[in-house]
Coordinates of C-alpha atoms in Angstrom, one line a residue:
M1 CA 29.2 -49.8 -9.9
I2 CA 31.3 -48.4 -7.0
M3 CA 32.2 -51.9 -5.8
A4 CA 33.4 -53.0 -9.3
E5 CA 35.5 -49.9 -9.8
L6 CA 37.3 -50.3 -6.5
K7 CA 37.7 -54.1 -7.0
I8 CA 36.0 -54.9 -3.7
P9 CA 35.9 -58.6 -3.0
R10 CA 32.6 -60.4 -2.8
P11 CA 31.0 -60.5 0.7
A12 CA 31.9 -64.2 1.1
D13 CA 35.5 -63.4 0.5
L14 CA 35.6 -60.2 2.5
L15 CA 34.3 -62.0 5.5
K16 CA 37.0 -64.7 5.6
I17 CA 38.3 -63.1 8.8
D18 CA 41.1 -64.6 11.0
Y19 CA 40.5 -63.5 14.6
H20 CA 43.8 -65.1 15.8
P21 CA 46.3 -62.3 16.7
P22 CA 49.7 -62.4 15.0
R23 CA 52.6 -64.0 16.8
P24 CA 54.7 -60.9 17.3
R25 CA 53.8 -58.5 20.1
W26 CA 51.6 -55.7 18.9
M27 CA 54.5 -53.2 19.3
N28 CA 56.5 -55.2 16.8
T29 CA 54.0 -55.4 14.0
S30 CA 54.3 -52.9 11.1
T31 CA 51.5 -50.8 9.7
I32 CA 50.6 -51.8 6.2
F33 CA 48.6 -49.2 4.2
K34 CA 46.4 -51.6 2.2
P35 CA 44.3 -50.0 -0.6
G36 CA 40.7 -49.5 0.4
T37 CA 41.4 -49.2 4.1
W38 CA 42.8 -45.6 4.4
S39 CA 41.7 -42.1 3.4
Y40 CA 43.4 -39.5 1.3
P41 CA 45.2 -36.7 3.3
G42 CA 43.9 -33.2 3.7
K43 CA 44.6 -30.9 0.7
P44 CA 46.9 -28.0 1.3
R45 CA 44.3 -25.4 0.2
N46 CA 41.9 -26.6 2.9
L47 CA 44.5 -26.5 5.7
E48 CA 45.6 -23.0 4.5
L49 CA 42.0 -21.7 4.6
L50 CA 41.6 -23.0 8.2
G51 CA 45.0 -21.8 9.4
M52 CA 46.0 -25.3 10.2
P53 CA 49.7 -26.4 10.5
N54 CA 52.0 -27.8 7.8
P55 CA 49.9 -27.6 4.6
R56 CA 51.7 -29.6 1.8
D57 CA 51.1 -32.3 -0.7
W58 CA 51.9 -35.8 0.7
S59 CA 50.5 -39.3 0.7
P60 CA 50.4 -42.1 3.3
K61 CA 52.0 -44.3 0.7
D62 CA 55.2 -42.2 0.7
E63 CA 58.1 -43.0 2.9
D64 CA 58.6 -39.4 3.8
W65 CA 55.4 -37.7 5.2
K66 CA 57.1 -34.3 5.2
L67 CA 56.7 -33.6 8.9
P68 CA 58.1 -30.5 10.6
A69 CA 61.7 -30.8 11.8
D70 CA 60.5 -30.6 15.5
W71 CA 57.4 -32.8 15.0
K72 CA 58.1 -35.0 18.0
D73 CA 58.3 -32.0 20.4
I74 CA 55.1 -30.6 18.8
I75 CA 53.2 -33.8 19.5
L76 CA 54.5 -34.4 23.0
N77 CA 53.9 -30.8 24.0
G78 CA 50.4 -31.1 22.6
L79 CA 49.8 -34.2 24.6
R80 CA 51.1 -32.5 27.7
E81 CA 48.8 -29.5 27.2
R82 CA 45.8 -31.8 26.8
L83 CA 46.6 -33.9 29.8
N84 CA 46.6 -30.7 31.8
R85 CA 43.4 -29.4 30.2
F86 CA 41.3 -32.6 30.2
R87 CA 41.3 -34.4 33.5
S88 CA 39.3 -37.2 31.8
L89 CA 42.2 -37.9 29.4
R90 CA 44.7 -38.6 32.2
I91 CA 42.1 -40.8 33.9
F92 CA 41.5 -42.7 30.7
M93 CA 45.2 -43.2 30.3
D94 CA 45.7 -44.5 33.8
I95 CA 42.7 -46.7 34.7
C96 CA 42.4 -49.2 31.9
V97 CA 43.0 -52.7 33.3
R98 CA 42.8 -54.4 29.8
C99 CA 39.9 -56.6 30.9
G100 CA 38.8 -57.0 27.2
A101 CA 35.2 -56.1 27.8
C102 CA 35.4 -53.7 24.8
A103 CA 37.5 -55.9 22.6
D104 CA 34.8 -57.5 20.4
K105 CA 32.4 -54.5 20.6
C106 CA 34.0 -52.5 17.8
H107 CA 32.5 -53.0 14.4
F108 CA 35.9 -52.5 12.8
Y109 CA 37.4 -55.3 14.8
I110 CA 34.5 -57.6 14.0
G111 CA 34.8 -56.8 10.3
S112 CA 38.6 -57.0 10.1
G113 CA 40.0 -59.2 12.8
D114 CA 42.8 -56.7 13.3
P115 CA 43.7 -56.6 17.0
K116 CA 44.7 -52.9 16.8
N117 CA 41.0 -52.2 16.0
M118 CA 40.1 -53.5 19.5
P119 CA 39.2 -50.3 21.4
V120 CA 41.5 -51.4 24.2
L121 CA 44.5 -51.8 21.9
R122 CA 43.6 -48.7 19.8
A123 CA 43.8 -46.7 22.9
E124 CA 47.1 -48.4 23.8
L125 CA 48.6 -46.9 20.7
L126 CA 48.4 -43.5 22.5
R127 CA 48.7 -44.8 26.0
S128 CA 52.1 -46.4 25.3
V129 CA 53.6 -43.0 24.4
Y130 CA 51.9 -41.4 27.4
K131 CA 53.5 -44.0 29.7
N132 CA 56.9 -43.5 28.1
D133 CA 57.0 -39.7 28.5
F134 CA 54.6 -38.9 31.3
T135 CA 54.8 -41.7 33.9
A136 CA 57.7 -42.7 36.2
A137 CA 57.0 -46.4 35.7
G138 CA 57.3 -46.0 31.9
K139 CA 60.5 -44.0 32.1
I140 CA 62.1 -46.6 34.3
L141 CA 60.7 -49.9 33.1
G142 CA 59.9 -49.1 29.5
K143 CA 58.3 -51.9 27.5
L144 CA 57.8 -54.0 30.7
V145 CA 54.9 -51.7 31.5
G146 CA 53.8 -51.1 27.9
A147 CA 55.7 -47.9 27.3
R148 CA 57.3 -47.1 23.9
E149 CA 59.1 -44.1 22.3
L150 CA 57.3 -41.9 19.9
T151 CA 58.8 -42.5 16.4
C152 CA 57.7 -41.9 12.8
E153 CA 56.4 -45.5 12.6
V154 CA 54.3 -44.9 15.7
V155 CA 52.9 -41.7 14.1
K156 CA 52.0 -43.6 10.9
E157 CA 50.3 -46.3 13.0
W158 CA 48.3 -43.6 14.8
F159 CA 47.2 -42.1 11.4
Y160 CA 46.1 -45.5 10.1
Y161 CA 44.1 -46.7 13.2
F162 CA 42.7 -43.5 14.6
F163 CA 41.2 -42.9 11.2
Q164 CA 39.7 -46.4 11.4
C165 CA 37.6 -45.3 14.4
T166 CA 34.2 -43.7 13.8
E167 CA 34.0 -42.4 17.4
C168 CA 30.7 -44.2 17.7
R169 CA 31.3 -44.9 21.4
R170 CA 29.8 -48.4 21.4
C171 CA 32.9 -49.7 23.3
S172 CA 32.2 -47.2 26.1
V173 CA 28.8 -48.7 26.8
F174 CA 30.5 -52.0 27.8
C175 CA 33.6 -50.6 29.6
P176 CA 33.2 -51.2 33.4
Y177 CA 35.3 -48.1 34.1
G178 CA 33.5 -45.8 31.6
I179 CA 36.5 -45.2 29.5
D180 CA 35.4 -43.4 26.3
T181 CA 37.7 -44.5 23.6
A182 CA 36.1 -42.0 21.2
E183 CA 37.5 -39.2 23.3
I184 CA 41.0 -40.8 23.0
T185 CA 40.5 -41.0 19.2
M186 CA 39.6 -37.3 19.2
I187 CA 42.7 -36.3 21.2
A188 CA 44.9 -38.5 18.9
R189 CA 43.5 -36.8 15.9
E190 CA 44.1 -33.4 17.4
L191 CA 47.8 -34.4 18.0
L192 CA 48.1 -35.5 14.4
N193 CA 46.6 -32.3 13.2
L194 CA 49.3 -30.4 15.0
V195 CA 51.8 -31.7 12.5
G196 CA 49.5 -31.6 9.4
L197 CA 48.3 -35.2 9.4
N198 CA 44.6 -35.4 8.7
I199 CA 42.2 -36.7 6.0
N200 CA 40.5 -34.7 3.4
W201 CA 37.1 -36.2 4.0
V202 CA 37.2 -34.4 7.3
I203 CA 39.2 -31.3 6.5
E204 CA 37.4 -30.3 3.3
P205 CA 33.9 -30.3 4.9
V206 CA 35.3 -28.2 7.7
A207 CA 36.8 -25.8 5.3
N208 CA 33.6 -25.7 3.2
C209 CA 31.6 -25.1 6.4
Y210 CA 33.9 -22.3 7.4
R211 CA 33.7 -20.7 3.9
T212 CA 30.0 -21.2 2.9
G213 CA 28.2 -22.3 6.1
N214 CA 27.8 -26.0 5.1
H215 CA 30.0 -29.1 4.5
L216 CA 29.2 -29.4 0.8
G217 CA 30.2 -25.9 -0.1
I218 CA 26.7 -25.0 -1.4
Q219 CA 26.4 -21.3 -2.1
P220 CA 23.3 -19.4 -1.1
H221 CA 21.9 -19.2 -4.6
A222 CA 22.3 -22.9 -5.0
L223 CA 20.5 -23.6 -1.7
M224 CA 17.7 -21.4 -2.9
D225 CA 17.5 -23.4 -6.2
I226 CA 17.4 -26.7 -4.3
L227 CA 14.5 -25.5 -2.2
E228 CA 12.7 -24.3 -5.4
F229 CA 13.2 -27.7 -7.0
C230 CA 11.7 -29.3 -3.9
K231 CA 8.7 -26.9 -4.1
D232 CA 8.2 -28.0 -7.7
D233 CA 8.3 -31.7 -6.9
I234 CA 6.0 -31.3 -3.9
E235 CA 3.5 -29.3 -6.1
T236 CA 3.6 -32.1 -8.7
L237 CA 2.8 -34.7 -6.1
T238 CA 0.2 -32.8 -4.0
G239 CA -1.0 -29.9 -6.1
I240 CA 0.1 -27.5 -3.2
R241 CA 2.6 -24.7 -3.8
L242 CA 4.6 -24.1 -0.6
D243 CA 6.1 -20.9 0.7
I244 CA 9.6 -21.5 2.0
P245 CA 10.9 -18.6 4.1
V246 CA 14.7 -18.0 3.9
N247 CA 16.7 -15.4 5.9
K248 CA 13.5 -14.1 7.3
K249 CA 13.9 -12.0 10.5
G250 CA 11.6 -12.2 13.5
T251 CA 10.2 -15.7 13.0
E252 CA 9.7 -17.9 16.0
I253 CA 12.0 -20.7 14.8
L254 CA 15.3 -21.1 12.9
F255 CA 15.3 -24.5 11.2
I256 CA 18.8 -26.0 10.5
A257 CA 19.2 -29.3 8.7
P258 CA 22.3 -31.2 7.6
S259 CA 23.5 -30.2 4.2
G260 CA 23.3 -33.9 3.2
D261 CA 19.6 -33.4 3.0
F262 CA 20.0 -30.8 0.3
F263 CA 22.0 -33.0 -1.9
A264 CA 21.4 -36.4 -3.5
D265 CA 19.3 -39.4 -2.9
P266 CA 17.9 -40.3 -0.4
G267 CA 18.5 -37.2 1.8
I268 CA 16.5 -34.9 -0.5
Y269 CA 13.3 -36.8 0.3
T270 CA 13.8 -36.2 4.0
L271 CA 14.1 -32.5 3.1
M272 CA 10.8 -32.7 1.2
G273 CA 9.2 -34.3 4.3
Y274 CA 10.3 -31.4 6.5
L275 CA 8.9 -28.8 4.0
M276 CA 5.6 -30.5 3.8
L277 CA 5.2 -30.8 7.5
F278 CA 6.1 -27.2 8.2
H279 CA 3.6 -26.0 5.6
E280 CA 0.8 -28.2 6.9
I281 CA 1.1 -26.8 10.5
D282 CA 1.7 -23.2 9.3
L283 CA 5.0 -23.1 11.2
D284 CA 6.5 -19.6 11.7
Y285 CA 10.1 -20.5 10.8
T286 CA 12.9 -19.6 8.5
W287 CA 15.9 -21.3 6.8
S288 CA 19.3 -19.5 6.7
T289 CA 21.8 -19.4 3.9
Y290 CA 24.5 -18.5 6.4
A291 CA 23.8 -21.3 8.9
S292 CA 22.9 -23.9 6.3
E293 CA 24.5 -26.8 8.1
G294 CA 23.6 -28.6 11.3
G295 CA 26.4 -31.1 11.1
N296 CA 29.8 -30.4 12.7
F297 CA 32.9 -32.1 11.3
G298 CA 34.8 -30.2 13.9
L299 CA 33.9 -33.1 16.2
F300 CA 36.3 -35.2 14.1
T301 CA 39.0 -32.5 14.0
S302 CA 39.5 -30.7 17.3
H303 CA 37.6 -29.1 20.2
E304 CA 38.5 -25.7 18.9
M305 CA 37.1 -26.4 15.4
M306 CA 34.0 -27.9 16.9
K307 CA 33.4 -24.6 18.8
R308 CA 34.0 -22.5 15.7
L309 CA 31.5 -24.4 13.6
N310 CA 28.8 -24.7 16.3
A311 CA 29.0 -20.9 16.9
K312 CA 27.6 -20.0 13.5
M313 CA 24.2 -21.5 14.2
Y314 CA 23.7 -19.4 17.4
A315 CA 25.2 -16.3 15.8
E316 CA 22.6 -16.6 13.0
A317 CA 19.8 -17.2 15.6
K318 CA 20.7 -14.0 17.3
R319 CA 21.0 -12.0 14.0
L320 CA 17.6 -13.2 12.8
G321 CA 15.9 -12.6 16.1
V322 CA 14.3 -16.0 16.5
K323 CA 13.1 -17.6 19.7
Y324 CA 14.9 -21.0 19.4
I325 CA 16.4 -23.5 17.0
L326 CA 14.7 -26.6 15.5
G327 CA 17.2 -29.1 14.0
G328 CA 16.9 -31.7 11.4
E329 CA 17.8 -35.4 11.2
C330 CA 21.6 -35.1 11.8
G331 CA 23.9 -37.1 13.9
H332 CA 26.9 -35.1 15.0
M333 CA 24.9 -31.9 15.1
W334 CA 23.1 -33.3 18.1
R335 CA 26.1 -34.8 19.9
V336 CA 27.9 -31.5 19.7
I337 CA 24.9 -29.5 20.9
H338 CA 23.9 -32.0 23.6
Q339 CA 27.3 -32.9 25.0
Y340 CA 29.8 -30.2 24.2
M341 CA 28.1 -26.9 23.5
N342 CA 27.7 -25.6 27.1
T343 CA 31.4 -26.1 27.8
L344 CA 32.6 -24.8 24.4
N345 CA 30.2 -22.0 23.5
G346 CA 28.2 -21.4 26.7
P347 CA 24.4 -21.6 27.3
A348 CA 22.3 -19.9 24.6
D349 CA 20.7 -17.6 27.2
F350 CA 19.7 -15.0 24.6
L351 CA 17.1 -17.4 23.2
D352 CA 13.8 -18.6 24.8
L353 CA 13.0 -21.9 26.3
P354 CA 11.5 -23.9 23.4
V355 CA 7.8 -24.2 23.3
S356 CA 5.9 -25.8 20.5
P357 CA 3.7 -23.1 18.9
I358 CA 1.3 -25.8 17.7
T359 CA 0.8 -28.0 20.9
G360 CA 2.1 -25.7 23.7
T361 CA 4.5 -28.4 24.9
T362 CA 7.6 -27.0 26.7
F363 CA 10.8 -28.8 25.8
D364 CA 12.5 -28.6 29.2
N365 CA 15.3 -30.8 28.0
A366 CA 16.4 -28.0 25.7
A367 CA 16.5 -25.4 28.5
S368 CA 20.2 -24.7 28.0
T369 CA 20.8 -25.4 24.3
K370 CA 17.5 -23.9 23.1
A371 CA 17.6 -26.5 20.3
V372 CA 14.8 -29.1 19.7
H373 CA 15.3 -32.2 17.5
I374 CA 12.8 -32.6 14.7
C375 CA 11.8 -36.1 15.9
E376 CA 10.9 -34.7 19.3
F377 CA 8.9 -31.9 17.6
T378 CA 7.1 -34.3 15.2
A379 CA 6.4 -37.0 17.8
D380 CA 4.8 -34.3 20.0
L381 CA 2.6 -33.2 17.0
I382 CA 1.4 -36.8 16.5
H383 CA 0.8 -37.3 20.2
H384 CA -1.5 -34.3 20.3
G385 CA -3.3 -35.2 17.0
K386 CA -2.2 -32.1 15.2
I387 CA -1.5 -33.7 11.8
I388 CA -3.5 -36.3 9.8
L389 CA -1.6 -39.3 8.7
D390 CA -2.4 -42.2 6.4
P391 CA 0.1 -45.0 7.1
S392 CA -1.3 -47.1 4.3
R393 CA 0.6 -44.9 1.9
N394 CA 3.7 -46.7 3.2
D395 CA 2.3 -50.2 3.0
D396 CA 4.8 -51.2 0.3
L397 CA 7.4 -50.7 3.0
C398 CA 8.4 -53.1 5.8
V399 CA 10.6 -50.8 8.0
T400 CA 13.3 -51.3 10.5
F401 CA 15.1 -48.5 12.4
H402 CA 18.8 -47.9 12.7
D403 CA 19.7 -46.0 15.9
S404 CA 22.3 -43.5 14.6
C405 CA 25.2 -43.5 17.1
N406 CA 25.3 -39.8 18.1
P407 CA 21.5 -39.2 18.6
A408 CA 21.1 -42.6 20.3
R409 CA 24.2 -43.0 22.6
G410 CA 25.1 -39.3 22.7
M411 CA 21.6 -37.8 23.1
G412 CA 19.4 -40.7 24.3
L413 CA 16.9 -40.1 21.4
L414 CA 15.5 -43.6 21.3
E415 CA 11.7 -43.6 21.5
E416 CA 10.6 -40.6 19.5
P417 CA 11.8 -41.9 16.0
R418 CA 10.1 -45.3 16.7
Y419 CA 6.9 -43.6 17.8
I420 CA 6.8 -41.6 14.6
I421 CA 7.5 -44.7 12.4
R422 CA 4.8 -46.7 14.1
N423 CA 2.3 -43.9 13.3
V424 CA 3.3 -43.4 9.7
C425 CA 3.9 -47.1 8.8
N426 CA 1.9 -50.2 9.4
Y427 CA 4.8 -52.6 9.2
F428 CA 7.7 -52.1 11.5
H429 CA 10.2 -54.7 13.0
E430 CA 13.1 -54.2 15.3
M431 CA 16.6 -55.6 14.7
P432 CA 18.1 -57.9 17.4
E433 CA 18.2 -56.3 20.8
N434 CA 22.0 -56.2 21.2
T435 CA 22.3 -54.2 17.9
I436 CA 20.0 -51.3 18.6
R437 CA 19.3 -48.5 21.1
E438 CA 22.4 -47.8 23.3
E439 CA 24.1 -50.9 21.8
T440 CA 23.5 -49.9 18.2
F441 CA 26.1 -50.7 15.6
C442 CA 27.7 -47.9 13.5
C443 CA 27.2 -47.5 9.8
G444 CA 30.9 -47.9 9.4
G445 CA 31.4 -44.6 7.6
G446 CA 31.0 -41.9 10.3
A447 CA 33.6 -39.5 11.7
G448 CA 34.8 -38.6 8.2
L449 CA 35.5 -42.1 7.0
G450 CA 32.6 -42.2 4.4
N451 CA 34.8 -41.8 1.4
D452 CA 35.2 -44.1 -1.5
E453 CA 38.9 -44.8 -1.2
N454 CA 38.1 -46.2 2.2
M455 CA 35.4 -48.5 0.9
E456 CA 36.7 -51.9 2.0
M457 CA 37.1 -50.7 5.6
R458 CA 33.6 -49.1 5.4
L459 CA 32.2 -52.5 4.3
R460 CA 34.1 -54.3 7.0
G461 CA 33.0 -51.9 9.6
G462 CA 29.4 -51.9 8.4
F463 CA 29.2 -55.7 8.4
P464 CA 27.6 -56.0 11.9
R465 CA 24.9 -53.4 11.1
A466 CA 24.3 -55.1 7.7
S467 CA 24.1 -58.5 9.3
A468 CA 21.3 -57.3 11.7
V469 CA 19.4 -55.8 8.7
K470 CA 19.8 -59.0 6.8
Y471 CA 18.3 -60.9 9.7
V472 CA 15.1 -58.9 9.8
H473 CA 14.9 -58.9 6.0
E474 CA 15.0 -62.7 5.9
K475 CA 12.7 -63.1 8.9
Y476 CA 10.1 -60.4 8.4
G477 CA 10.6 -59.2 4.8
V478 CA 12.0 -55.8 5.9
N479 CA 12.9 -53.7 2.8
R480 CA 13.4 -50.2 4.2
L481 CA 16.1 -49.1 6.7
A482 CA 15.1 -45.8 8.3
C483 CA 17.6 -43.5 10.2
I484 CA 17.9 -40.0 11.5
C485 CA 21.5 -39.1 10.4
A486 CA 22.7 -37.6 7.1
I487 CA 25.9 -39.5 7.3
D488 CA 23.9 -42.7 7.6
R489 CA 21.8 -41.8 4.6
A490 CA 25.0 -41.4 2.6
T491 CA 26.9 -44.5 3.9
L492 CA 24.2 -47.1 4.4
P493 CA 23.0 -47.3 0.8
P494 CA 26.3 -48.8 -0.5
L495 CA 26.4 -51.0 2.5
M496 CA 22.9 -52.4 1.8
E497 CA 23.7 -52.7 -1.9
Y498 CA 26.7 -54.9 -0.9
Y499 CA 25.2 -57.1 1.8
V500 CA 21.3 -56.8 1.5
P501 CA 20.5 -55.3 -1.9
A502 CA 16.7 -55.7 -1.4
V503 CA 16.8 -53.1 1.4
N504 CA 17.0 -49.4 0.7
V505 CA 17.5 -46.4 3.1
S506 CA 15.5 -43.3 4.0
G507 CA 15.1 -40.7 6.7
V508 CA 12.2 -40.9 9.1
H509 CA 10.6 -37.7 7.7
E510 CA 10.5 -39.1 4.2
L511 CA 8.1 -41.6 5.7
V512 CA 6.2 -38.7 7.4
G513 CA 5.9 -36.9 4.1
N514 CA 4.5 -40.0 2.4
A515 CA 1.9 -40.5 5.1
L516 CA 1.0 -36.8 5.6
V517 CA -2.5 -35.9 4.5
M518 CA -2.3 -32.2 3.6
R519 CA -5.2 -29.7 3.5
G520 CA -6.3 -29.1 -0.1
E521 CA -4.1 -31.8 -1.6
K522 CA -5.0 -33.5 -4.8
E523 CA -5.4 -37.3 -4.9
R524 CA -1.9 -38.6 -4.1
R525 CA -0.7 -41.2 -6.6
A526 CA 3.0 -41.3 -5.8
N527 CA 5.3 -41.2 -2.8
L528 CA 8.1 -38.6 -2.4
R529 CA 10.4 -40.7 -4.7
G530 CA 7.8 -40.5 -7.5
E531 CA 7.0 -44.2 -7.1
P532 CA 3.3 -45.3 -7.2
L533 CA 1.6 -45.5 -3.9
P534 CA 0.4 -49.0 -2.8
G535 CA -2.6 -50.0 -4.9
G536 CA -2.0 -47.3 -7.5
E537 CA 0.5 -49.1 -9.7

């Protein structure tokens, strides 16, 4: 339905890709805003709520983008300030030798053939301006050393291509110098934000999170209703009525999930899996209607915004008097906590070192952040035999696992999800080695690019992941793609529908909920989706 409305070409036509670069030098090629490959700009009301610069109505299709009169000075001063603040940025600008090791590692380049989607050339879009204004060689030799002046056309090129990067960091795995092109994208987006150039699929979730505590703008009463609906559905399936604590002070654990799990298929089934597990082990925990979001779209906006949004979780943990935080299946939540929080917000030294109240395991890896990933927690429960599982309840599923970029490359969370899946499912197959773990391919819709107007680029960027899924589907009969990221659970279903329609998507804890044998449950006849269990059709 979505594909038809947007007039997306068939896969065979979409993938007629020409990898030969155009004859003109890259500096002399114009940026063409093709429908389906760019995102709508941030709405003025959202920028005003956040106190961000230059709120106005505009469109990338317009000739005049309504930039401030001194836009060039604003951007160059912003770049100067960041070069002084981030030593890594200046290093990344200076050390690239253009070896090309990253060139074919980006899913957007593989899916589009556009040379400016090569990580090395995408970074050059910013590096060329850096050379022109901040290096002696660039000021003297100009284009001979790859320098160019900052113009309106350059800014438009930045907007187009830096919002065709999902900041997945796959390219950085292959760079012999360790250049992190995702960090360059983040800086470029910060510079664009300084003059009011941003996309609404990033800015609106940030504004919602700032206003209501979650990306979707869900109000406290609506969150309570959603949890009640889940209680009803779980009772229908199991005969057990759960108690779900919300805003309860003095509990041991504050649980924070991505808001994508409160809303729509298939995330809601992951939420049901959490609730069933916590009930079964009698976990002393609480939800919060204030910190009702684990994700952090500040990662795709600016370092300052990232800090603002991360702070709410820890402020709520302090207010409620919990010992530590347990977090759900979210991607950027964990990259922010694991890689940025200590620098931005400081160690959470008012919380305790996390210890499982069920197994006694101490999570030393969370000594600073005081936050434990739900897959670490559940894998530990299974390892110690604290829950009863019947994997045959998932025997209608042949599962493969998508390593979500941020937990995998950003956190190193590789084995725990697989350990869980192997204990709750009897049929599991890995995708090809160079498409998983640290080398995993992106879903194509992360970093705020998961909107419908960007669907063609999402499908192009998602092609490498879909291709790997198609391989295991055809070889092993895989029909379920499991993942531990709410963005993936939103963006992978249309990708599968387009390329591999026989495969659907779920979170790992949906599979846990299916397999979990609960005390006092009635005979289970259906899975969390209400579908008959294997053998009970």
